[in-house]
mmCIF file of C-alpha atoms and ligand atoms in Angstrom:
data_model
loop_
_atom_site.group_PDB
_atom_site.id
_atom_site.type_symbol
_atom_site.label_atom_id
_atom_site.label_comp_id
_atom_site.label_asym_id
_atom_site.label_seq_id
_atom_site.Cartn_x
_atom_site.Cartn_y
_atom_site.Cartn_z
ATOM 1 C CA MET A 1 0.087 -0.317 -0.028
ATOM 2 C CA LYS A 2 1.372 3.325 -1.104
ATOM 3 C CA ILE A 3 0.876 5.947 1.689
ATOM 4 C CA ALA A 4 1.758 9.800 1.045
ATOM 5 C CA VAL A 5 1.798 12.363 4.032
ATOM 6 C CA TYR A 6 0.917 15.973 3.118
ATOM 7 C CA PRO A 7 1.961 18.090 5.848
ATOM 8 C CA GLY A 8 1.373 21.675 6.698
ATOM 9 C CA THR A 9 -0.451 24.077 8.841
ATOM 10 C CA PHE A 10 -3.687 24.305 6.854
ATOM 11 C CA ASP A 11 -4.894 27.533 9.048
ATOM 12 C CA PRO A 12 -7.211 27.040 7.495
ATOM 13 C CA VAL A 13 -7.283 24.487 4.377
ATOM 14 C CA THR A 14 -7.645 26.629 1.078
ATOM 15 C CA ASN A 15 -9.084 25.495 -2.085
ATOM 16 C CA GLY A 16 -5.364 25.305 -3.343
ATOM 17 C CA HIS A 17 -4.514 22.499 -0.675
ATOM 18 C CA LEU A 18 -7.680 20.772 -1.352
ATOM 19 C CA ASP A 19 -6.580 20.672 -5.046
ATOM 20 C CA ILE A 20 -3.118 19.164 -4.060
ATOM 21 C CA ILE A 21 -4.967 16.789 -1.736
ATOM 22 C CA ARG A 22 -7.311 15.720 -4.446
ATOM 23 C CA ARG A 23 -4.726 15.122 -6.936
ATOM 24 C CA ALA A 24 -2.405 13.319 -4.582
ATOM 25 C CA THR A 25 -5.335 10.810 -3.861
ATOM 26 C CA ASN A 26 -5.082 9.965 -7.718
ATOM 27 C CA LEU A 27 -1.390 8.896 -7.049
ATOM 28 C CA PHE A 28 -1.242 7.091 -3.750
ATOM 29 C CA ASP A 29 -3.523 4.494 -1.903
ATOM 30 C CA GLU A 30 -3.771 6.712 1.329
ATOM 31 C CA VAL A 31 -3.162 10.275 1.717
ATOM 32 C CA VAL A 32 -2.464 11.503 5.276
ATOM 33 C CA VAL A 33 -2.959 15.092 5.662
ATOM 34 C CA ALA A 34 -1.014 16.356 8.794
ATOM 35 C CA VAL A 35 -1.601 19.377 10.606
ATOM 36 C CA LEU A 36 1.506 20.732 12.405
ATOM 37 C CA ARG A 37 0.554 21.341 16.026
ATOM 38 C CA ASN A 38 3.564 23.295 17.510
ATOM 39 C CA SER A 39 3.790 25.776 14.585
ATOM 40 C CA GLN A 40 6.105 28.833 14.982
ATOM 41 C CA LYS A 41 3.473 30.729 13.744
ATOM 42 C CA SER A 42 0.341 31.684 16.133
ATOM 43 C CA PRO A 43 -2.646 30.309 14.168
ATOM 44 C CA LEU A 44 -6.172 31.696 13.828
ATOM 45 C CA PHE A 45 -7.519 28.201 14.367
ATOM 46 C CA SER A 46 -6.647 25.641 17.110
ATOM 47 C CA THR A 47 -5.107 22.184 15.908
ATOM 48 C CA ASP A 48 -8.243 20.656 16.643
ATOM 49 C CA GLU A 49 -10.307 23.292 14.716
ATOM 50 C CA ARG A 50 -7.956 23.178 11.657
ATOM 51 C CA VAL A 51 -8.141 18.950 11.926
ATOM 52 C CA ASN A 52 -12.125 19.183 12.028
ATOM 53 C CA ILE A 53 -12.296 21.545 8.992
ATOM 54 C CA LEU A 54 -9.944 19.352 6.925
ATOM 55 C CA LYS A 55 -12.076 16.229 7.969
ATOM 56 C CA VAL A 56 -15.399 17.851 6.682
ATOM 57 C CA VAL A 57 -14.004 19.053 3.572
ATOM 58 C CA THR A 58 -12.326 15.722 2.524
ATOM 59 C CA GLU A 59 -15.488 13.569 3.174
ATOM 60 C CA ASP A 60 -15.959 12.778 -0.274
ATOM 61 C CA MET A 61 -12.331 11.516 -0.285
ATOM 62 C CA PRO A 62 -12.554 8.141 1.425
ATOM 63 C CA THR A 63 -8.476 7.506 1.156
ATOM 64 C CA VAL A 64 -7.498 10.666 3.014
ATOM 65 C CA LYS A 65 -6.887 10.373 6.526
ATOM 66 C CA VAL A 66 -6.474 13.753 8.711
ATOM 67 C CA LEU A 67 -4.009 13.634 11.617
ATOM 68 C CA SER A 68 -2.122 16.202 13.597
ATOM 69 C CA PHE A 69 1.573 15.818 14.511
ATOM 70 C CA ASP A 70 4.232 17.811 16.428
ATOM 71 C CA GLY A 71 8.291 17.243 16.321
ATOM 72 C CA MET A 72 10.037 16.485 13.349
ATOM 73 C CA THR A 73 7.763 15.739 10.179
ATOM 74 C CA VAL A 74 10.182 13.077 9.085
ATOM 75 C CA ASN A 75 9.413 11.042 12.311
ATOM 76 C CA PHE A 76 5.712 11.676 11.695
ATOM 77 C CA VAL A 77 5.861 10.156 8.152
ATOM 78 C CA ARG A 78 7.845 7.063 9.131
ATOM 79 C CA SER A 79 5.044 6.412 11.997
ATOM 80 C CA CYS A 80 2.772 6.629 9.267
ATOM 81 C CA GLY A 81 4.319 3.910 7.417
ATOM 82 C CA ALA A 82 4.848 6.263 4.418
ATOM 83 C CA ASN A 83 8.209 7.226 2.647
ATOM 84 C CA VAL A 84 6.715 9.847 0.687
ATOM 85 C CA MET A 85 6.097 13.639 1.916
ATOM 86 C CA ILE A 86 4.280 15.891 -0.376
ATOM 87 C CA ARG A 87 4.583 19.531 -0.620
ATOM 88 C CA GLY A 88 2.708 22.138 -2.868
ATOM 89 C CA LEU A 89 4.814 24.687 -5.118
ATOM 90 C CA ARG A 90 2.897 27.849 -6.126
ATOM 91 C CA ALA A 91 5.520 30.171 -7.214
ATOM 92 C CA VAL A 92 9.530 30.582 -7.421
ATOM 93 C CA THR A 93 9.042 32.274 -3.997
ATOM 94 C CA ASP A 94 8.164 29.103 -2.497
ATOM 95 C CA PHE A 95 10.807 27.113 -4.294
ATOM 96 C CA GLU A 96 13.790 28.126 -2.279
ATOM 97 C CA TYR A 97 12.319 27.156 1.000
ATOM 98 C CA GLU A 98 10.860 23.947 -0.139
ATOM 99 C CA LEU A 99 14.160 22.868 -1.801
ATOM 100 C CA GLN A 100 15.976 23.576 1.631
ATOM 101 C CA MET A 101 13.445 21.671 3.710
ATOM 102 C CA ALA A 102 13.589 18.888 1.331
ATOM 103 C CA GLN A 103 17.416 18.726 1.233
ATOM 104 C CA THR A 104 17.472 19.106 4.979
ATOM 105 C CA ASN A 105 14.936 15.992 5.230
ATOM 106 C CA ARG A 106 16.835 14.043 2.680
ATOM 107 C CA VAL A 107 19.823 14.161 4.913
ATOM 108 C CA LEU A 108 17.916 13.415 8.015
ATOM 109 C CA ALA A 109 15.955 10.632 6.614
ATOM 110 C CA PRO A 110 17.361 9.086 3.181
ATOM 111 C CA ASP A 111 14.482 6.781 3.263
ATOM 112 C CA ILE A 112 11.798 9.469 2.713
ATOM 113 C CA ASP A 113 11.513 11.255 -0.538
ATOM 114 C CA THR A 114 9.699 14.621 -0.749
ATOM 115 C CA MET A 115 7.417 15.208 -3.793
ATOM 116 C CA LEU A 116 7.005 18.722 -4.830
ATOM 117 C CA MET A 117 3.379 18.898 -6.457
ATOM 118 C CA VAL A 118 3.062 22.284 -8.463
ATOM 119 C CA THR A 119 -0.450 24.105 -7.972
ATOM 120 C CA SER A 120 -2.887 24.309 -10.678
ATOM 121 C CA LEU A 121 -2.761 27.935 -12.103
ATOM 122 C CA GLU A 122 -6.339 28.787 -10.657
ATOM 123 C CA TYR A 123 -4.729 28.564 -7.047
ATOM 124 C CA ALA A 124 -1.380 29.818 -7.771
ATOM 125 C CA TYR A 125 -1.861 33.112 -5.961
ATOM 126 C CA LEU A 126 -3.687 31.491 -2.780
ATOM 127 C CA SER A 127 -2.409 31.229 0.488
ATOM 128 C CA SER A 128 -4.206 30.785 4.008
ATOM 129 C CA THR A 129 -2.554 33.847 4.993
ATOM 130 C CA ILE A 130 -4.343 36.097 2.126
ATOM 131 C CA VAL A 131 -7.610 34.584 2.808
ATOM 132 C CA LYS A 132 -7.508 35.377 6.556
ATOM 133 C CA GLU A 133 -6.552 38.908 5.485
ATOM 134 C CA LEU A 134 -9.478 39.362 3.255
ATOM 135 C CA ALA A 135 -11.793 38.017 5.777
ATOM 136 C CA SER A 136 -10.513 40.258 8.496
ATOM 137 C CA PHE A 137 -11.866 43.197 5.896
ATOM 138 C CA GLY A 138 -14.955 41.655 5.741
ATOM 139 C CA GLU A 139 -14.320 40.403 2.011
ATOM 140 C CA ASN A 140 -16.228 37.742 0.680
ATOM 141 C CA ILE A 141 -13.931 34.534 0.602
ATOM 142 C CA ASP A 142 -16.339 31.921 -0.883
ATOM 143 C CA ARG A 143 -14.165 31.726 -4.043
ATOM 144 C CA PHE A 144 -10.960 30.639 -2.076
ATOM 145 C CA VAL A 145 -11.854 27.920 0.344
ATOM 146 C CA PRO A 146 -14.383 25.094 0.552
ATOM 147 C CA PRO A 147 -17.922 26.342 2.158
ATOM 148 C CA TYR A 148 -17.198 24.849 5.403
ATOM 149 C CA ALA A 149 -13.922 26.686 6.038
ATOM 150 C CA ALA A 150 -15.583 29.790 4.952
ATOM 151 C CA GLU A 151 -18.278 29.344 7.362
ATOM 152 C CA LYS A 152 -15.785 28.563 10.113
ATOM 153 C CA ILE A 153 -13.651 31.930 9.225
ATOM 154 C CA ARG A 154 -16.696 33.977 9.118
ATOM 155 C CA GLU A 155 -17.465 32.838 12.877
ATOM 156 C CA LYS A 156 -13.973 33.759 13.791
ATOM 157 C CA PHE A 157 -14.406 37.260 12.382
ATOM 158 C CA ASN A 158 -17.748 37.652 13.764
ATOM 159 C CA ARG A 159 -19.743 38.058 10.311
HETATM 160 P P1 ADP B 201 3.267 25.458 6.117
HETATM 161 O O1 ADP B 201 3.219 26.432 7.006
HETATM 162 O O2 ADP B 201 3.976 23.985 6.175
HETATM 163 O O3 ADP B 201 3.906 25.980 4.529
HETATM 164 P P2 ADP B 201 0.503 25.799 4.884
HETATM 165 O O4 ADP B 201 -0.685 25.204 5.527
HETATM 166 O O5 ADP B 201 0.703 27.124 4.650
HETATM 167 O O6 ADP B 201 1.757 25.220 5.561
HETATM 168 O O7 ADP B 201 1.073 24.782 3.376
HETATM 169 C C1 ADP B 201 1.136 23.462 3.433
HETATM 170 C C2 ADP B 201 1.554 23.139 1.947
HETATM 171 O O8 ADP B 201 0.597 23.360 0.988
HETATM 172 C C3 ADP B 201 2.779 23.769 1.456
HETATM 173 O O9 ADP B 201 3.887 22.832 1.006
HETATM 174 C C4 ADP B 201 2.652 24.821 0.719
HETATM 175 O O10 ADP B 201 3.489 25.233 -0.147
HETATM 176 C C5 ADP B 201 1.077 24.277 -0.136
HETATM 177 N N1 ADP B 201 0.237 25.156 -0.486
HETATM 178 C C6 ADP B 201 -0.359 26.291 0.161
HETATM 179 N N2 ADP B 201 -1.058 26.953 -0.473
HETATM 180 C C7 ADP B 201 -1.266 26.401 -1.895
HETATM 181 C C8 ADP B 201 -2.080 26.602 -3.091
HETATM 182 N N3 ADP B 201 -2.714 27.545 -3.381
HETATM 183 N N4 ADP B 201 -1.740 25.497 -4.121
HETATM 184 C C9 ADP B 201 -0.845 24.533 -3.636
HETATM 185 N N5 ADP B 201 -0.394 24.303 -2.613
HETATM 186 C C10 ADP B 201 -0.315 25.171 -1.670
#
């Protein structure tokens, strides 16, 4: 069974993330979406909230599992019985960081490969940060995130 882990903050999941998840399900028997618990960032949503949103919006994908983790990503990937980690590439600005992470992880865990998936063009500009910023100004975010995530974001900003 081929398992891949897609780690990230997912604060919250966007249509860009969802596109990567959906495409990954076509390549692997199981895709574990892994929500990072102890991120340096101070997230808008708690870990449980981020996991819950991801579970709801991936309900139609039976081979997707949503879990949270902390510590080193490669250790978590191994504990899932996986040897592939997926990351998304939006633009060249992502490239340097992702390359550095992938190469570091390769040194730490030569048994695990990082697979960089190129975002679909229509989501290339999209980030959780931009979505939260728009929502904080009361802008409509329905085009950028799945409906359940939009509802939860609106609740946070009290609209
Ligand atoms: P992190 O804090 O680990 O970067 P994110 O939740 O922001 O976590 O992103 C998780 C992964 O999804 C990263 O590999 C990121 O490049 C990718 N990603 C983020 N937004 C998009 C998008 N719009 N399209 C495709 N991939 C994306």
